[in-house]
PDB file of C-alpha atoms in Angstrom:
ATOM      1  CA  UNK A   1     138.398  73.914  13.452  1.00 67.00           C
ATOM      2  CA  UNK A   2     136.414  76.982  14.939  1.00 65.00           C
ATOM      3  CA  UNK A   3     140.167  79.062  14.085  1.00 70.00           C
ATOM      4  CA  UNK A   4     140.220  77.288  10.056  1.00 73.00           C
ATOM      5  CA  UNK A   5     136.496  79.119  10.042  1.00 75.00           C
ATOM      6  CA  UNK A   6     135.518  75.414   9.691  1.00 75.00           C
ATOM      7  CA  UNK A   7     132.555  75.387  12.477  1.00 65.00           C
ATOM      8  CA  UNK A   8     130.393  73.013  11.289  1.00 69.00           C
ATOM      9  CA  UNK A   9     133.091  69.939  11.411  1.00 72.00           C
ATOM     10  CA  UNK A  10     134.133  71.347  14.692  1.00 67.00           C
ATOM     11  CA  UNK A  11     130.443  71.126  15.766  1.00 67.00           C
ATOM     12  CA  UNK A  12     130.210  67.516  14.592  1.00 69.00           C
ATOM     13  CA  UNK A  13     132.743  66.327  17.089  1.00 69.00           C
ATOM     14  CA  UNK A  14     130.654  67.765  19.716  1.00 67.00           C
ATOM     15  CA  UNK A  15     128.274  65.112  21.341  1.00 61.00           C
ATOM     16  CA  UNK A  16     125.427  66.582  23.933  1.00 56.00           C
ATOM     17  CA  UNK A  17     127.372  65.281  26.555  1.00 57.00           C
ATOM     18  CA  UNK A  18     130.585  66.503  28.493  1.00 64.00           C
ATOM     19  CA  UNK A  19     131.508  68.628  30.974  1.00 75.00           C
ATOM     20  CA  UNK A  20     132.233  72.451  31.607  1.00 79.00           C
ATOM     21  CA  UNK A  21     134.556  72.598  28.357  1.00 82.00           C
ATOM     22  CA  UNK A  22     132.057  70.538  26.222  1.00 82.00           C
ATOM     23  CA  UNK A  23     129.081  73.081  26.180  1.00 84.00           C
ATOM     24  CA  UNK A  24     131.784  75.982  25.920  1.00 87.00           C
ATOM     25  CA  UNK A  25     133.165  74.714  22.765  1.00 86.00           C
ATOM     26  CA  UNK A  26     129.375  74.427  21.712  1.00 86.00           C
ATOM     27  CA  UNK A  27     128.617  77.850  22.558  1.00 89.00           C
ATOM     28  CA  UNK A  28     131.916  78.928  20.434  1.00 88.00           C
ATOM     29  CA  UNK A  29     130.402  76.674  17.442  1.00 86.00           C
ATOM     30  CA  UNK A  30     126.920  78.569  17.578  1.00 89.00           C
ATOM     31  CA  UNK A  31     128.515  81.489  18.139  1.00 88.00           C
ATOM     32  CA  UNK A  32     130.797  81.065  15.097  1.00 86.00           C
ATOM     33  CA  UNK A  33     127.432  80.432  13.301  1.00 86.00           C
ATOM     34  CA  UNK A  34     125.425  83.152  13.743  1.00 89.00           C
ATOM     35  CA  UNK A  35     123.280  80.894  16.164  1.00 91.00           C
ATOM     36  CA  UNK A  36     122.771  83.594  19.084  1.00 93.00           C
ATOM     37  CA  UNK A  37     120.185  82.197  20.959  1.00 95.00           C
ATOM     38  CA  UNK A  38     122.032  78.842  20.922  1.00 94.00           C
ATOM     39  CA  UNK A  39     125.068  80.625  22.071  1.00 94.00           C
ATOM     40  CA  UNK A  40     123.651  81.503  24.861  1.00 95.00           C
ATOM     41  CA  UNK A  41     121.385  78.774  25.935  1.00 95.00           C
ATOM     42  CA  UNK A  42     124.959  76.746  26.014  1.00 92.00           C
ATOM     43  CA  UNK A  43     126.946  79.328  28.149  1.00 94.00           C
ATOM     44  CA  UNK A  44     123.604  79.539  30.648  1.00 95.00           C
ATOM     45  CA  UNK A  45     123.728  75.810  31.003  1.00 92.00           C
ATOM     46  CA  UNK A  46     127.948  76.557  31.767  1.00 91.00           C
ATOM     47  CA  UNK A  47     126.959  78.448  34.997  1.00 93.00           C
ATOM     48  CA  UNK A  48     123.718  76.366  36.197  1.00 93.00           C
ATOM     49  CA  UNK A  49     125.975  72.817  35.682  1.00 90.00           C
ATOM     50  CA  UNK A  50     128.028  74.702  39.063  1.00 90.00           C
ATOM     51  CA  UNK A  51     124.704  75.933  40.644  1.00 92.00           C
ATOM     52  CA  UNK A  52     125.046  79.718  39.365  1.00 94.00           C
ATOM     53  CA  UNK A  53     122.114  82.017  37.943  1.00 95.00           C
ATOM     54  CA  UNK A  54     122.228  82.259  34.865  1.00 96.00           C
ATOM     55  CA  UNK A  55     123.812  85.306  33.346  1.00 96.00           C
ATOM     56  CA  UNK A  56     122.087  86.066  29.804  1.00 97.00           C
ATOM     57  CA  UNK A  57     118.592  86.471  28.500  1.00 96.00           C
ATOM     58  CA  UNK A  58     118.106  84.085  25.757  1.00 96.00           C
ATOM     59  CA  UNK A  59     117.379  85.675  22.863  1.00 96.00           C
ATOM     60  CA  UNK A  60     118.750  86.336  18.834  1.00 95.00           C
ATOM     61  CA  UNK A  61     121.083  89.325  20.135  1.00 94.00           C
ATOM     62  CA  UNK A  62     125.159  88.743  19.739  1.00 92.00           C
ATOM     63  CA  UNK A  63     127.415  88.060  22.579  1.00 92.00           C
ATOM     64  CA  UNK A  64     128.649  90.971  24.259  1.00 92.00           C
ATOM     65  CA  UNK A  65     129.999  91.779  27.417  1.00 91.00           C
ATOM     66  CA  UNK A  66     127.347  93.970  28.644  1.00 91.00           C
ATOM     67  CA  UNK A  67     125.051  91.245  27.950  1.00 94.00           C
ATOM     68  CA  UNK A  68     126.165  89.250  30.911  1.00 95.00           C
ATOM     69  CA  UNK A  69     123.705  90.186  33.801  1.00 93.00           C
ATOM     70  CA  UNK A  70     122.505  88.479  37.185  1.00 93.00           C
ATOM     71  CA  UNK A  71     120.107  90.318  39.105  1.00 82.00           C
ATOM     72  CA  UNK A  72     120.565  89.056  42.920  1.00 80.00           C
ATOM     73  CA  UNK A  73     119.756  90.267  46.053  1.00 82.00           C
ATOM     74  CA  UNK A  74     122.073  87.471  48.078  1.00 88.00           C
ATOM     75  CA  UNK A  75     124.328  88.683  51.070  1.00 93.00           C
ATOM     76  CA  UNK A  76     126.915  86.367  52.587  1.00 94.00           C
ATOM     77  CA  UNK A  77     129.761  87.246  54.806  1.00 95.00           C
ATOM     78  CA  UNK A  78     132.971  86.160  54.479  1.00 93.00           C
ATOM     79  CA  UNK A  79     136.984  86.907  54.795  1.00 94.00           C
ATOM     80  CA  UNK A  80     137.513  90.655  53.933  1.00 96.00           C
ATOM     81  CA  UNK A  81     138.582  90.141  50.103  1.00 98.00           C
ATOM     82  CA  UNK A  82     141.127  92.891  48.345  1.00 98.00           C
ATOM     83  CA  UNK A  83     140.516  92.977  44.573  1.00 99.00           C
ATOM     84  CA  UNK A  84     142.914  94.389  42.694  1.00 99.00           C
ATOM     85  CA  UNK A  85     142.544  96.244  39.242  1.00 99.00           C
ATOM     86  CA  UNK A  86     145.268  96.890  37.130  1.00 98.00           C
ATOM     87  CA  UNK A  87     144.001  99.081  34.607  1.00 98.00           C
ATOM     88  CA  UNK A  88     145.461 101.033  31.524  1.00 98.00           C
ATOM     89  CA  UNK A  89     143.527 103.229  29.247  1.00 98.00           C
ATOM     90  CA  UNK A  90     140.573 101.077  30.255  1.00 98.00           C
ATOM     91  CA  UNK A  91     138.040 103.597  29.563  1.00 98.00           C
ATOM     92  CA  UNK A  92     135.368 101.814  27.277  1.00 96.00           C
ATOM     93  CA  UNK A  93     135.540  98.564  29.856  1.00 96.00           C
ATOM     94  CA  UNK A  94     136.139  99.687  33.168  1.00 98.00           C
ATOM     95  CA  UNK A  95     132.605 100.520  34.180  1.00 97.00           C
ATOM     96  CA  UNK A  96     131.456  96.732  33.512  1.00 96.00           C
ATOM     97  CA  UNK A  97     134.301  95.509  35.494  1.00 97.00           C
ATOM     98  CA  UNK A  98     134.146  97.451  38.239  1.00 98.00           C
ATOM     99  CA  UNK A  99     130.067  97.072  38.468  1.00 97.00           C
ATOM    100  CA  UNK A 100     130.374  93.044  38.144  1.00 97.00           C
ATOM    101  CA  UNK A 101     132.455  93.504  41.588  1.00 98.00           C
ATOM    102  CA  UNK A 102     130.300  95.987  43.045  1.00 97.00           C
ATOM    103  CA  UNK A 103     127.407  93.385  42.841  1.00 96.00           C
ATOM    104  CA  UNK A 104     129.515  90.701  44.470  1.00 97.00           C
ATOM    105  CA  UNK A 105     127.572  88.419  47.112  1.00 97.00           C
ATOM    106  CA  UNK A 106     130.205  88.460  49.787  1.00 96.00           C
ATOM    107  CA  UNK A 107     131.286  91.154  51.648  1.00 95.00           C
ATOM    108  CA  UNK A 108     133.427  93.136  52.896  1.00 97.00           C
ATOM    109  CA  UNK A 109     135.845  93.782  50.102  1.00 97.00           C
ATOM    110  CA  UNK A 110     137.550  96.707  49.048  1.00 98.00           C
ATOM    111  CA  UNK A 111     138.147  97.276  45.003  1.00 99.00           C
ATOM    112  CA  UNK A 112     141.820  98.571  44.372  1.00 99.00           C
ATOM    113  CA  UNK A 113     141.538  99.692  40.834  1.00 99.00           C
ATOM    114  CA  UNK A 114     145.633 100.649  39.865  1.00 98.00           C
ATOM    115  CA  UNK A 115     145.550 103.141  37.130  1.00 98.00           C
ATOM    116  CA  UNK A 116     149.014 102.581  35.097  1.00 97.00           C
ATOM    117  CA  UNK A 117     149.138 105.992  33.875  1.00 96.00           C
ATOM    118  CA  UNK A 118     146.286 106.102  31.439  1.00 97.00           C
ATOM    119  CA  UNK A 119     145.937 108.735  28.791  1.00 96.00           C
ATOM    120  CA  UNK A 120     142.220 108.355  28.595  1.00 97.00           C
ATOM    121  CA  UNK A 121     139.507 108.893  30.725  1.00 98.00           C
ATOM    122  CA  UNK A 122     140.274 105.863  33.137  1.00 98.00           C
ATOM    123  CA  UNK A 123     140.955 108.047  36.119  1.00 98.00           C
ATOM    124  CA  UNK A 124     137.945 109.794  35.950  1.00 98.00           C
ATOM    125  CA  UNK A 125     135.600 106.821  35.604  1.00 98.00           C
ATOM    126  CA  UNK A 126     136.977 105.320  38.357  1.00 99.00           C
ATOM    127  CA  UNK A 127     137.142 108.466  40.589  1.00 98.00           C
ATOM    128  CA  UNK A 128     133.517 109.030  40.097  1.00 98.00           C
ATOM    129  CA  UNK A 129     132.519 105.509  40.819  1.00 98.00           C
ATOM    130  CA  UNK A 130     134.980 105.437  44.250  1.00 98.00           C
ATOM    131  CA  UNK A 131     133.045 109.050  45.269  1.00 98.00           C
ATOM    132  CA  UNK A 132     129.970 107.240  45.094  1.00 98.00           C
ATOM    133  CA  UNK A 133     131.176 103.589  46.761  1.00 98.00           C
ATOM    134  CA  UNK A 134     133.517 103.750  49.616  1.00 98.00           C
ATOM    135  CA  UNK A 135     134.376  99.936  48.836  1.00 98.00           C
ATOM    136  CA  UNK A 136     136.220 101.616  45.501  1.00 99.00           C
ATOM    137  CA  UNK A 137     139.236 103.107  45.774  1.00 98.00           C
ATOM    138  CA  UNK A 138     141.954 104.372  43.258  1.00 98.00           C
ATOM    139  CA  UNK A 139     145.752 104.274  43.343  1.00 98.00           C
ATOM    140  CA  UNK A 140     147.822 106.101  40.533  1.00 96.00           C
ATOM    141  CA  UNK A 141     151.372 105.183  39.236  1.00 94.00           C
ATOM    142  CA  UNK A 142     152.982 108.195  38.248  1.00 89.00           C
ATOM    143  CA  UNK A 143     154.787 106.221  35.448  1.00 93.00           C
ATOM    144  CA  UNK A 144     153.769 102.773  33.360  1.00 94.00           C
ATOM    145  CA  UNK A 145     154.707 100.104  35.487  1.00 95.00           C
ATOM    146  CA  UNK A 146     152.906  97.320  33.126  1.00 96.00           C
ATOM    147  CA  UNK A 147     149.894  94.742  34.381  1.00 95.00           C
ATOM    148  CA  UNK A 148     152.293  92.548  37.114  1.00 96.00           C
ATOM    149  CA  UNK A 149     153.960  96.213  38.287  1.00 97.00           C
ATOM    150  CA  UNK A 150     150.420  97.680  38.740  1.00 97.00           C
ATOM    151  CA  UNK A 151     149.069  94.354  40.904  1.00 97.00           C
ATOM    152  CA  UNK A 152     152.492  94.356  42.653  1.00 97.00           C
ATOM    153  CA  UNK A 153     151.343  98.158  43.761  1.00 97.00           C
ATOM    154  CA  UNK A 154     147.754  96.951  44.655  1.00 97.00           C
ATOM    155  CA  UNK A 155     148.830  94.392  46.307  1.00 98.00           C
ATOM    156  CA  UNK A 156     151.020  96.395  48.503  1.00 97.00           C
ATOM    157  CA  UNK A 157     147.880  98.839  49.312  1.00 97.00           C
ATOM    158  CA  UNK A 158     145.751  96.417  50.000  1.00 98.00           C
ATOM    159  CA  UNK A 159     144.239  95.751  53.334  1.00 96.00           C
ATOM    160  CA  UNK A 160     142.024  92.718  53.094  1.00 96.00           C
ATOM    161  CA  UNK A 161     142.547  89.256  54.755  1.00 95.00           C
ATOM    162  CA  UNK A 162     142.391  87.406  51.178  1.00 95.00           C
ATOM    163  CA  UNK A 163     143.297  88.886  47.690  1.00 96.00           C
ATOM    164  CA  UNK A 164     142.824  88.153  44.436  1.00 97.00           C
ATOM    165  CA  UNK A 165     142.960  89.954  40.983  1.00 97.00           C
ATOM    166  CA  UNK A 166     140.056  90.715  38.313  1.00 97.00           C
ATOM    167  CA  UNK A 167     141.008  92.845  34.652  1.00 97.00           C
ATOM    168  CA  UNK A 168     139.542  96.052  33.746  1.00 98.00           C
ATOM    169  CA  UNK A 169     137.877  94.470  31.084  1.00 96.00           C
ATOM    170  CA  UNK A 170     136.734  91.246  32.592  1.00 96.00           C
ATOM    171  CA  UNK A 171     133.161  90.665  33.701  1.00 96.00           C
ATOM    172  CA  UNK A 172     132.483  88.638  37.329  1.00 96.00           C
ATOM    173  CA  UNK A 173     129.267  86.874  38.291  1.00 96.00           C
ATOM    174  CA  UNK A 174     127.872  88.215  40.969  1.00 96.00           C
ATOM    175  CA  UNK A 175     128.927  85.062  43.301  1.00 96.00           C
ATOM    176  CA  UNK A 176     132.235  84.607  42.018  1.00 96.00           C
ATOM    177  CA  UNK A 177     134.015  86.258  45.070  1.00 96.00           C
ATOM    178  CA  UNK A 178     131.292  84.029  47.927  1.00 96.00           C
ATOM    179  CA  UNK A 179     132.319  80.726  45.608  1.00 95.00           C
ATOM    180  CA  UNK A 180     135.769  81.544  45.584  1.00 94.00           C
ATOM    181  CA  UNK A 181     135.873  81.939  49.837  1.00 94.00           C
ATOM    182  CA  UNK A 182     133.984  79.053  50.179  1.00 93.00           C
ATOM    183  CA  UNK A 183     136.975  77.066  48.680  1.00 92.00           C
ATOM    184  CA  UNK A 184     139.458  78.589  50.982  1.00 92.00           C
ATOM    185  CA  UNK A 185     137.863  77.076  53.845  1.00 91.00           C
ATOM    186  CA  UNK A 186     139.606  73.525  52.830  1.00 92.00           C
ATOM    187  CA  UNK A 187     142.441  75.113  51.046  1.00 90.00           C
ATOM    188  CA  UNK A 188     145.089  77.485  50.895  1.00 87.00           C
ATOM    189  CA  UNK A 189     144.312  79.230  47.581  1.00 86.00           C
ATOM    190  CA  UNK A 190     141.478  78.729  44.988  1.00 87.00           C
ATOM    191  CA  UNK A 191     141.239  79.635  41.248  1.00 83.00           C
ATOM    192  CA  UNK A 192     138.516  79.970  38.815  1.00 83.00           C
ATOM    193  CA  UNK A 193     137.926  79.511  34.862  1.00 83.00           C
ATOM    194  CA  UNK A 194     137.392  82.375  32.345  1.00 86.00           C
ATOM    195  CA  UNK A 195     136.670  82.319  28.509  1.00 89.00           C
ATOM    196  CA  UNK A 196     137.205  85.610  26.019  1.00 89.00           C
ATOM    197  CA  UNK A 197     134.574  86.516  23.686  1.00 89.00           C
ATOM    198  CA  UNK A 198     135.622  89.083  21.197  1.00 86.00           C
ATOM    199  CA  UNK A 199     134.314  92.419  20.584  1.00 81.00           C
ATOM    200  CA  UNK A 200     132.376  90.715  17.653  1.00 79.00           C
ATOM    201  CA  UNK A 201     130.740  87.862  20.154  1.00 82.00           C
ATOM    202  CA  UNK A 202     133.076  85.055  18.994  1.00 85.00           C
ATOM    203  CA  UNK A 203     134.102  82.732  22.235  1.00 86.00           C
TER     204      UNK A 203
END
């Protein structure tokens, strides 16, 4: 319905219970509306229903990326965790990305962005951040290897116990990483959930 620009029926299938994917299609409705502060109210109650902080101030401003912000001072130790970051031409994004892992919970962990031979400023960014964060650090393919050749080369430079993989223009709560070892404790991998949100705000 929300895709037919038809949010209003899609809205009235909606009850005010549900689970996780419930209150996500509701935020998608109110975002499809106009209804900001709804929006976010919905994707708020998203993280708290798992026992995260909540990541956006409520208020009548659209859904962007750089919106999503938790403030934490929360330390835990854990498996040392290799993310890998393939990135191309990731200039406008990479800076979010790579701060949402910097203020990760757990450590140790070591950030392998994998610049795919960007034309932009990519290389840059990142080199400036990884001179300022030893945790960062950059590896270059000389030629376009595409998103699954650029993780295969993290993943070969990659020195961590655990790994796991994050985009260049993906946002990570700040206890994503801590959440995500806990699991690993009683299993032999663990996965998460993401939802996309244009660069107009629409879920």
């Amino acid at each position: 319905m929300l895709a037919l620009d038809r949010p209003a029926e899609a809205e009235a299938l909606l009850d005010e219970g549900g689970g996780r994917e419930r209150r996500l299609l509701r935020a998608a409705s109110h975002s499809a509306q106009g209804r900001h502060r709804l929006a976010r109210r919905a994707i708020n109650g998203l993280f708290e229903s798992d026992g995260l902080e909540a990541p956006l101030a409520v208020d009548d401003a659209p859904l962007t990326l750089e919106a999503f912000h938790v403030k934490s001072e929360r330390s835990v130790a854990g498996p040392r965790i290799s993310v890998i970051v393939a990135a191309k031409d990731a200039q406008a994004t990479i800076g979010m990305a790579l701060g949402s892992l910097q203020a990760q919970s757990l450590s140790p962990i070591e950030i392998l962005v994998v610049d795919d031979a960007s034309s932009d400023e990519t290389v840059a960014i990142v080199s400036d951040l990884a001179a300022a964060d030893p945790r960062i650090r950059l590896v270059r393919n000389d030629r376009a290897a595409g998103a699954y050749g650029a993780r295969n080369a993290g993943m070969r430079a990659a020195s961590g116990d655990v790994m796991t993989f994050h985009d260049a223009d993906d946002w990570a709560h700040p206890r994503r990483l801590e959440v995500q070892a806990e699991a690993l404790k009683t299993a032999a991998a663990s996965v998460g959930s993401y939802f996309r949100l244009t660069p107009q705000g629409r879920i």
